Coordinates of C-alpha atoms in Angstrom, one line a residue:
M17 CA -7.0 24.7 1.7
S18 CA -9.0 25.0 -1.5
S19 CA -10.8 21.8 -2.7
S20 CA -10.1 22.7 -6.3
L21 CA -7.4 20.7 -7.9
L22 CA -6.5 23.5 -10.3
L23 CA -5.4 25.7 -7.3
Y24 CA -2.9 23.1 -6.2
F25 CA -1.1 23.4 -9.5
L26 CA -0.5 27.0 -8.7
L27 CA 1.2 26.3 -5.4
D28 CA 4.9 26.7 -5.0
D29 CA 6.2 23.7 -3.0
K30 CA 8.9 25.8 -1.4
K31 CA 6.5 28.3 -0.1
V32 CA 3.9 25.9 1.3
V33 CA 6.1 23.2 2.7
D34 CA 6.1 25.0 6.1
Q35 CA 2.3 24.4 6.2
C36 CA 2.8 20.6 6.3
I37 CA 1.3 19.7 9.7
W38 CA 3.7 16.7 10.0
K39 CA 6.9 18.8 9.6
D40 CA 7.6 18.9 13.4
Y41 CA 7.4 15.1 13.8
Y42 CA 10.6 14.4 11.8
D43 CA 13.9 16.0 12.2
E44 CA 16.3 16.2 9.2
N45 CA 18.1 13.0 10.2
S46 CA 14.9 10.9 10.7
R47 CA 13.4 12.2 7.5
S48 CA 16.6 11.3 5.7
V49 CA 16.4 7.7 7.0
L50 CA 12.8 7.6 5.8
H51 CA 13.7 8.8 2.3
Q52 CA 16.6 6.3 2.1
G53 CA 14.3 3.5 3.1
L54 CA 11.8 4.5 0.4
A55 CA 14.5 4.7 -2.2
F56 CA 15.9 1.3 -1.3
T57 CA 12.6 -0.6 -1.0
G58 CA 11.4 1.1 -4.2
L59 CA 14.6 0.1 -6.1
V60 CA 14.4 -3.5 -5.0
S61 CA 10.8 -3.7 -6.0
L62 CA 11.5 -2.2 -9.4
I63 CA 14.3 -4.6 -10.2
L64 CA 12.3 -7.7 -9.2
N65 CA 9.2 -6.5 -10.8
C66 CA 11.0 -6.0 -14.1
W67 CA 12.2 -9.6 -13.9
V68 CA 8.8 -11.1 -13.4
N69 CA 7.2 -8.9 -16.1
I70 CA 9.8 -9.9 -18.7
A71 CA 9.1 -13.5 -17.8
L72 CA 5.3 -13.1 -18.1
V73 CA 5.3 -11.1 -21.4
S74 CA 8.0 -12.9 -23.3
S75 CA 7.0 -16.5 -22.5
R76 CA 4.2 -18.9 -23.4
L77 CA 2.4 -17.8 -20.2
W78 CA 1.3 -14.7 -22.1
Y79 CA -1.1 -16.9 -24.1
D80 CA -2.9 -17.8 -20.9
L81 CA -5.6 -15.2 -20.2
S82 CA -5.3 -15.7 -16.5
Y83 CA -1.6 -15.0 -16.5
R84 CA -2.2 -12.0 -18.9
N85 CA -4.7 -10.6 -16.4
L86 CA -2.1 -11.1 -13.6
T87 CA 0.4 -9.3 -15.8
I88 CA -1.7 -6.2 -15.8
F89 CA -1.4 -6.1 -12.0
T90 CA 2.3 -6.7 -11.9
V91 CA 3.0 -4.1 -14.6
V92 CA 0.9 -1.5 -12.8
A93 CA 2.7 -2.3 -9.5
G94 CA 6.1 -1.7 -11.3
V95 CA 5.0 1.5 -13.0
R96 CA 3.8 2.9 -9.6
N97 CA 7.3 2.4 -8.3
V98 CA 9.2 4.1 -11.1
V99 CA 8.6 7.7 -10.2
A100 CA 8.2 6.9 -6.5
T101 CA 11.7 5.4 -6.6
L102 CA 13.4 8.0 -8.8
A103 CA 11.9 10.8 -6.6
Y104 CA 14.0 9.7 -3.7
L105 CA 17.2 8.7 -5.4
P106 CA 19.8 11.4 -4.7
M107 CA 21.1 11.7 -8.3
F108 CA 17.7 12.3 -9.8
K109 CA 16.7 14.7 -7.0
Y110 CA 19.9 16.6 -7.7
L111 CA 19.3 16.8 -11.5
D112 CA 15.7 17.8 -11.0
N113 CA 16.6 20.6 -8.7
W114 CA 19.6 21.7 -10.8
F115 CA 17.7 22.0 -14.0
E116 CA 14.5 23.2 -12.2
L117 CA 12.5 20.6 -14.2
Q118 CA 9.9 20.1 -11.4
I119 CA 9.4 16.6 -12.7
F120 CA 8.8 15.4 -9.1
S121 CA 6.7 18.4 -8.0
C122 CA 4.5 17.6 -5.1
I123 CA 1.2 17.6 -6.9
M124 CA 2.4 15.8 -10.0
F125 CA 3.9 13.1 -7.7
A126 CA 0.5 12.9 -5.8
L127 CA -1.5 12.5 -9.0
Y128 CA 0.9 9.9 -10.4
E129 CA 1.3 7.8 -7.2
T130 CA -2.4 8.0 -6.3
F131 CA -3.5 6.9 -9.8
F132 CA -1.3 3.9 -10.0
A133 CA -1.7 3.0 -6.3
I134 CA -5.4 2.8 -6.8
L135 CA -5.1 1.1 -10.2
E136 CA -2.8 -1.5 -8.5
V137 CA -5.5 -2.3 -5.9
E138 CA -8.2 -2.4 -8.5
S139 CA -6.1 -4.7 -10.8
L140 CA -5.5 -7.2 -8.1
N141 CA -9.2 -7.0 -7.2
H142 CA -10.1 -8.0 -10.7
V143 CA -7.5 -10.8 -10.7
C144 CA -9.5 -12.2 -7.7
I145 CA -12.8 -11.6 -9.5
E146 CA -11.6 -13.5 -12.5
R147 CA -10.9 -16.5 -10.4
F148 CA -14.5 -16.6 -9.2
V149 CA -15.9 -16.0 -12.7
L150 CA -13.7 -18.7 -14.2
A151 CA -14.7 -21.1 -11.4
R152 CA -18.4 -20.4 -11.9
Y153 CA -18.1 -20.8 -15.7
T154 CA -16.2 -24.1 -15.3
A155 CA -18.8 -25.4 -12.8
N156 CA -21.6 -24.7 -15.4
D157 CA -19.6 -26.0 -18.4
W158 CA -19.5 -22.5 -20.0
L159 CA -16.7 -21.0 -22.0
I160 CA -15.2 -17.8 -20.6
Q161 CA -15.4 -15.0 -23.0
K162 CA -12.4 -12.8 -24.0
K163 CA -14.5 -9.6 -23.5
H164 CA -14.5 -10.4 -19.7
Y165 CA -10.8 -9.5 -19.6
L166 CA -11.3 -6.3 -21.4
L167 CA -14.1 -5.5 -18.9
Y168 CA -11.7 -6.1 -16.0
L169 CA -9.2 -3.6 -17.5
F170 CA -11.7 -0.9 -18.4
S171 CA -13.5 -1.3 -15.0
S172 CA -10.2 -0.8 -13.2
L173 CA -9.3 2.3 -15.2
F174 CA -12.8 3.8 -14.7
F175 CA -12.8 3.5 -10.9
T176 CA -9.2 4.6 -10.6
T177 CA -9.8 7.7 -12.6
L178 CA -13.0 8.5 -10.6
Y179 CA -11.2 8.2 -7.2
T180 CA -8.0 10.0 -8.3
Y181 CA -9.7 13.0 -9.9
A182 CA -12.4 13.5 -7.2
P183 CA -10.8 16.9 -6.3
V184 CA -11.7 18.1 -9.8
F185 CA -15.3 17.9 -8.7
G186 CA -14.6 19.6 -5.4
Y187 CA -14.2 16.6 -3.1
G188 CA -10.9 16.4 -1.3
G189 CA -7.5 17.4 -2.6
Y190 CA -3.8 16.7 -2.5
W191 CA -1.4 17.8 0.2
Y192 CA 1.8 16.7 1.9
D193 CA 2.1 13.3 3.4
F194 CA 4.2 12.2 6.4
T195 CA 7.4 12.9 4.6
C196 CA 6.5 16.6 4.0
S197 CA 8.4 16.2 0.7
S198 CA 5.8 14.3 -1.4
C199 CA 2.1 14.5 -1.6
T200 CA -0.9 12.2 -1.4
F201 CA -4.7 12.4 -1.1
D202 CA -5.3 15.0 1.6
M203 CA -5.8 13.4 5.0
I204 CA -7.3 16.6 6.5
L205 CA -11.1 16.5 6.4
P206 CA -12.9 19.7 5.3
E207 CA -16.0 21.1 7.0
G208 CA -19.5 20.2 6.0
Y209 CA -20.9 17.2 4.1
E210 CA -17.7 17.0 2.0
K211 CA -15.9 15.1 4.8
Y212 CA -18.4 12.3 4.5
V213 CA -17.8 12.1 0.8
I214 CA -14.1 11.8 1.4
L215 CA -14.7 9.0 4.0
I216 CA -16.8 7.2 1.4
I217 CA -14.0 7.6 -1.2
F218 CA -11.5 6.2 1.3
F219 CA -13.8 3.2 2.0
L220 CA -14.4 2.5 -1.8
R221 CA -10.7 2.7 -2.7
S222 CA -9.2 0.9 0.3
I223 CA -11.7 -1.2 2.3
K224 CA -14.2 -2.3 -0.3
P225 CA -11.6 -3.9 -2.7
A226 CA -10.1 -5.8 0.2
I227 CA -13.5 -7.2 1.1
M228 CA -14.1 -8.1 -2.5
M229 CA -10.8 -9.9 -2.9
V230 CA -11.5 -12.1 0.1
M231 CA -15.0 -12.9 -0.9
M232 CA -14.1 -13.7 -4.5
L233 CA -11.3 -16.0 -3.6
F234 CA -13.4 -17.7 -0.9
W235 CA -16.2 -18.4 -3.4
A236 CA -13.8 -19.4 -6.1
H237 CA -12.1 -21.9 -3.8
L238 CA -15.5 -23.4 -2.7
L239 CA -16.6 -23.8 -6.3
E240 CA -13.4 -25.4 -7.4
K241 CA -13.5 -27.8 -4.5
R242 CA -17.2 -28.6 -5.1
H243 CA -16.6 -29.2 -8.8
S244 CA -13.1 -30.7 -8.7
N245 CA -14.1 -33.3 -11.3
K246 CA -14.6 -30.4 -13.8
T247 CA -11.7 -28.1 -12.7
S248 CA -8.2 -28.7 -14.0
E249 CA -5.2 -28.9 -11.7
G250 CA -3.8 -25.8 -13.4
Q251 CA -6.9 -23.7 -12.6
I252 CA -6.9 -24.9 -9.0
Q253 CA -3.2 -24.2 -8.5
F254 CA -3.5 -20.7 -10.1
T255 CA -6.3 -19.8 -7.6
K256 CA -4.0 -21.0 -4.8
N257 CA -1.3 -18.7 -6.2
V258 CA -3.6 -15.8 -6.3
I259 CA -4.7 -16.4 -2.7
V260 CA -1.0 -16.3 -1.6
I261 CA -0.1 -13.0 -3.5
T262 CA -3.4 -11.4 -2.4
T263 CA -2.6 -12.2 1.3
V264 CA 0.9 -10.8 0.8
N265 CA -0.3 -7.6 -0.7
L266 CA -3.1 -7.0 1.8
L267 CA -0.6 -7.4 4.6
C268 CA 1.7 -4.9 2.9
W269 CA -1.1 -2.4 2.3
M270 CA -3.0 -2.7 5.6
P271 CA -0.5 -0.8 7.9
I272 CA -0.5 2.5 5.9
A273 CA -4.2 2.2 5.2
F274 CA -4.8 1.7 9.0
I275 CA -2.7 4.8 9.8
R276 CA -4.6 7.0 7.2
G277 CA -8.0 5.6 8.3
R278 CA -7.2 6.2 11.9
I279 CA -6.3 9.9 11.2
L280 CA -9.6 10.3 9.3
L281 CA -11.7 8.7 12.0
Q282 CA -9.8 10.6 14.7
Q283 CA -10.9 13.9 13.1
L284 CA -14.4 12.7 12.8
L285 CA -14.7 11.6 16.4
V286 CA -12.4 13.8 18.5
K287 CA -11.6 16.7 16.1
N288 CA -7.9 16.0 16.4
I289 CA -5.8 15.9 13.2
L290 CA -2.4 15.1 14.6
P291 CA -1.0 11.6 15.0
I292 CA 0.4 10.3 18.2
S293 CA 3.8 12.0 18.8
S294 CA 6.1 9.2 19.9
S295 CA 9.2 7.6 18.4
L296 CA 7.4 4.2 18.4
Y297 CA 4.5 5.5 16.4
L298 CA 6.8 7.3 13.9
T299 CA 8.8 4.0 13.5
F300 CA 5.4 2.3 12.7
I301 CA 4.7 5.0 10.1
N302 CA 8.2 4.4 8.5
C303 CA 7.8 0.7 8.4
A304 CA 4.2 1.0 7.0
M305 CA 5.5 3.2 4.1
W306 CA 8.5 1.0 3.4
L307 CA 6.3 -2.1 3.4
N308 CA 3.9 -0.5 1.0
W309 CA 6.6 0.3 -1.4
L310 CA 8.1 -3.2 -1.0
S311 CA 4.9 -5.0 -1.9
P312 CA 5.8 -5.5 -5.6
A313 CA 9.1 -7.2 -4.5
L314 CA 7.3 -9.5 -2.0
T315 CA 4.7 -10.3 -4.7
V316 CA 7.5 -11.5 -7.0
I317 CA 9.1 -13.6 -4.2
A318 CA 5.7 -15.2 -3.4
L319 CA 5.1 -16.0 -7.1
F320 CA 8.6 -17.4 -7.4
I321 CA 7.9 -19.8 -4.5
V322 CA 4.4 -21.0 -5.2
D323 CA 4.1 -20.8 -9.0
T324 CA 6.1 -23.6 -10.6
R325 CA 5.4 -22.6 -14.2
L326 CA 6.4 -19.0 -13.6
R327 CA 9.5 -19.9 -11.6
N328 CA 10.7 -22.1 -14.5
V329 CA 10.3 -19.3 -16.9
M330 CA 12.0 -16.7 -14.6
C331 CA 15.0 -19.1 -14.2
N332 CA 15.2 -19.7 -18.0
L333 CA 14.5 -16.3 -19.6
H334 CA 17.0 -17.1 -22.4
M335 CA 14.6 -19.8 -23.7
C336 CA 11.4 -17.6 -23.6
D337 CA 11.5 -16.5 -27.3
E338 CA 11.8 -20.0 -28.7
Q339 CA 9.1 -21.3 -26.4
K340 CA 6.7 -18.5 -27.3
K341 CA 7.1 -19.2 -31.0
N342 CA 6.2 -22.9 -30.5
T343 CA 3.3 -22.3 -28.2
E344 CA -0.4 -22.2 -29.3
E345 CA -3.2 -20.8 -27.1
T346 CA -3.8 -24.1 -25.3
D347 CA -3.4 -23.3 -21.6
H348 CA -5.9 -24.1 -18.9
T349 CA -8.1 -21.0 -19.4
K350 CA -11.0 -21.8 -21.9
Y351 CA -12.5 -18.9 -23.7
Q352 CA -14.4 -18.0 -26.8

């Protein structure tokens, strides 16, 4: 397998699908069940995600920079699910094959899904970082600057681009995932020092953000508790909301990250690239992939339960335009 990304664009999916090392782990029936589950969870997530994004963008919440920062995360989560959902809907697959459009070719799917999956993680990471920065500024009686929020966005895009296009620089590549019909970042380690670079990339894009999220929210909570006389109820409640949705998303992402991490470490330690061949383990893989795609829907449900302001807007979308016109930028986030 070449490490150059350009070579992957020259591959014919129909010719190389037999080289998928996971092809013997699923029969046609079990693979069909997996695909149907991905289509269903993706569609549910897409519908609920559109609902919350409309509520965030079209209401007075848009004027609150904390909610605007959260909106970046929810929008990215929805965009990630668009192609991922369409790729497994029978009608779109039929049209794509019939007209030979190759919209959902393996490598294009991998680039798209990988980019937005990493951007989703980085965006949530910066939502958590914003809570700590805001808590620190509040504790010191400083005004948060608007440029911080642009920095969050550009930082997320920078690291996402770096991790996604690492194969352009000869580190890793894209190949078939467990479905043998869509691609992701290659889980097969190359020889030589490159395998350690790939392990570092896996750590930076999967484990490091999770650690950062937990640390930022922990420190933000401590600062807000210590300086409760300076911190508004709205700021404290928003941090609690972020803690809830971060917990939900980490629980959704951890199973598939655990599986991929286990395969990488297994190759490094025992030189074995194949997963455990058992129906129970394959069920775990299915559930992990479904849960990963269901994370945007569970995020919306969590926000609906814990965030009173957002819930009121979501239940009264017909009033959003009028409320937005009458709203000035006077929410709990102070900035200059």
